[in-house]
């Protein structure tokens, strides 16, 4: 599949910019498109979707939950759970540096 960069951001001219950048791969979707006509429904077009491949926690200290919609909070929580589930099993808490890394991931991937 094709890899793309998803880079939503906000830029205030002459002041600052904030951007979250994730790499995503294009993958087949479980959803098909069936149009209004009989021929459209017969062909049932296969759709594509995106799967995030960047696995880095969002900095929860920079997120103002009160500014997010319930859908946005759910998205952040689902992404954070995926990051924790993916990374934490790979980090054994056997030495000080790995404990610091594991604690960082655990803190930043808590539900909002």
XYZ file of C-alpha atoms in Angstrom:
112
model
C 0.000 0.000 0.000
C 0.871 3.626 -0.405
C 2.166 5.506 2.648
C 0.889 9.049 3.192
C 1.509 11.754 5.770
C -1.499 13.169 7.641
C -0.473 16.568 9.054
C -3.341 18.545 10.589
C -2.159 21.778 12.148
C -2.826 25.346 13.161
C -0.495 28.185 12.234
C -0.685 31.728 13.546
C 1.281 33.974 11.183
C 4.351 35.468 12.817
C 3.773 33.598 16.088
C 3.749 29.809 16.123
C 2.518 26.628 14.576
C 1.210 23.388 16.027
C 1.120 20.219 13.979
C 0.522 16.540 14.659
C 2.039 14.335 11.980
C 1.180 10.681 11.499
C 2.152 8.327 8.715
C -0.699 6.254 7.347
C -0.861 3.373 4.918
C -3.681 3.007 2.396
C -5.495 -0.306 2.917
C -8.686 -1.941 1.624
C -11.792 -1.029 3.602
C -14.464 -3.396 4.842
C -16.967 -0.887 3.385
C -18.068 -0.984 -0.253
C -19.840 1.777 -2.162
C -23.102 1.032 -3.889
C -24.522 3.981 -5.834
C -28.122 4.808 -6.655
C -28.365 3.095 -10.035
C -28.816 -0.634 -10.616
C -25.454 -0.829 -12.428
C -23.707 0.955 -9.525
C -25.210 -1.469 -7.024
C -24.250 -4.433 -9.194
C -20.595 -3.384 -9.366
C -20.336 -2.430 -5.658
C -17.097 -0.435 -5.682
C -14.419 -1.464 -3.227
C -13.300 1.390 -0.983
C -9.939 2.185 0.612
C -9.184 3.609 4.047
C -6.169 4.670 6.119
C -4.358 2.734 8.837
C -2.068 4.736 11.143
C 1.464 3.361 11.338
C 3.070 6.087 13.493
C 3.098 4.780 17.043
C 4.012 7.690 19.312
C 2.033 8.946 22.330
C 0.343 12.332 22.136
C 1.525 14.701 24.880
C -1.495 14.704 27.195
C -0.235 17.858 28.963
C -0.871 19.817 25.757
C -4.440 18.554 25.273
C -7.279 20.696 26.619
C -10.041 18.120 26.992
C -12.707 20.784 27.518
C -12.127 21.997 23.942
C -12.709 18.545 22.413
C -15.958 16.990 21.260
C -16.927 13.534 22.580
C -15.929 12.036 19.193
C -12.492 13.708 19.374
C -11.979 12.469 22.943
C -12.897 8.951 21.822
C -10.414 9.189 18.919
C -7.580 10.334 21.224
C -8.397 7.597 23.757
C -8.526 4.873 21.086
C -5.242 6.043 19.535
C -3.601 6.208 22.985
C -4.788 2.700 23.888
C -3.382 1.389 20.586
C -0.016 3.081 21.287
C 0.147 1.622 24.805
C -0.928 -1.849 23.657
C 1.680 -1.776 20.883
C 4.678 -0.322 22.729
C 4.470 -1.424 26.369
C 4.857 -5.177 25.727
C 8.119 -4.405 23.933
C 9.591 -2.512 26.906
C 10.667 -4.587 29.880
C 10.897 -2.605 33.122
C 14.272 -4.195 33.848
C 16.530 -1.154 33.949
C 16.148 2.501 34.893
C 15.982 3.863 31.312
C 13.315 1.359 30.280
C 11.289 2.167 33.417
C 11.421 5.865 32.538
C 10.272 5.076 28.987
C 7.476 2.774 30.174
C 6.276 5.355 32.723
C 6.284 8.065 30.053
C 4.154 5.913 27.748
C 1.782 4.898 30.562
C 1.277 8.539 31.613
C 0.679 9.925 28.129
C -1.616 7.096 27.009
C -4.071 7.293 29.918
C -7.660 7.982 28.834
C -8.522 11.677 28.841
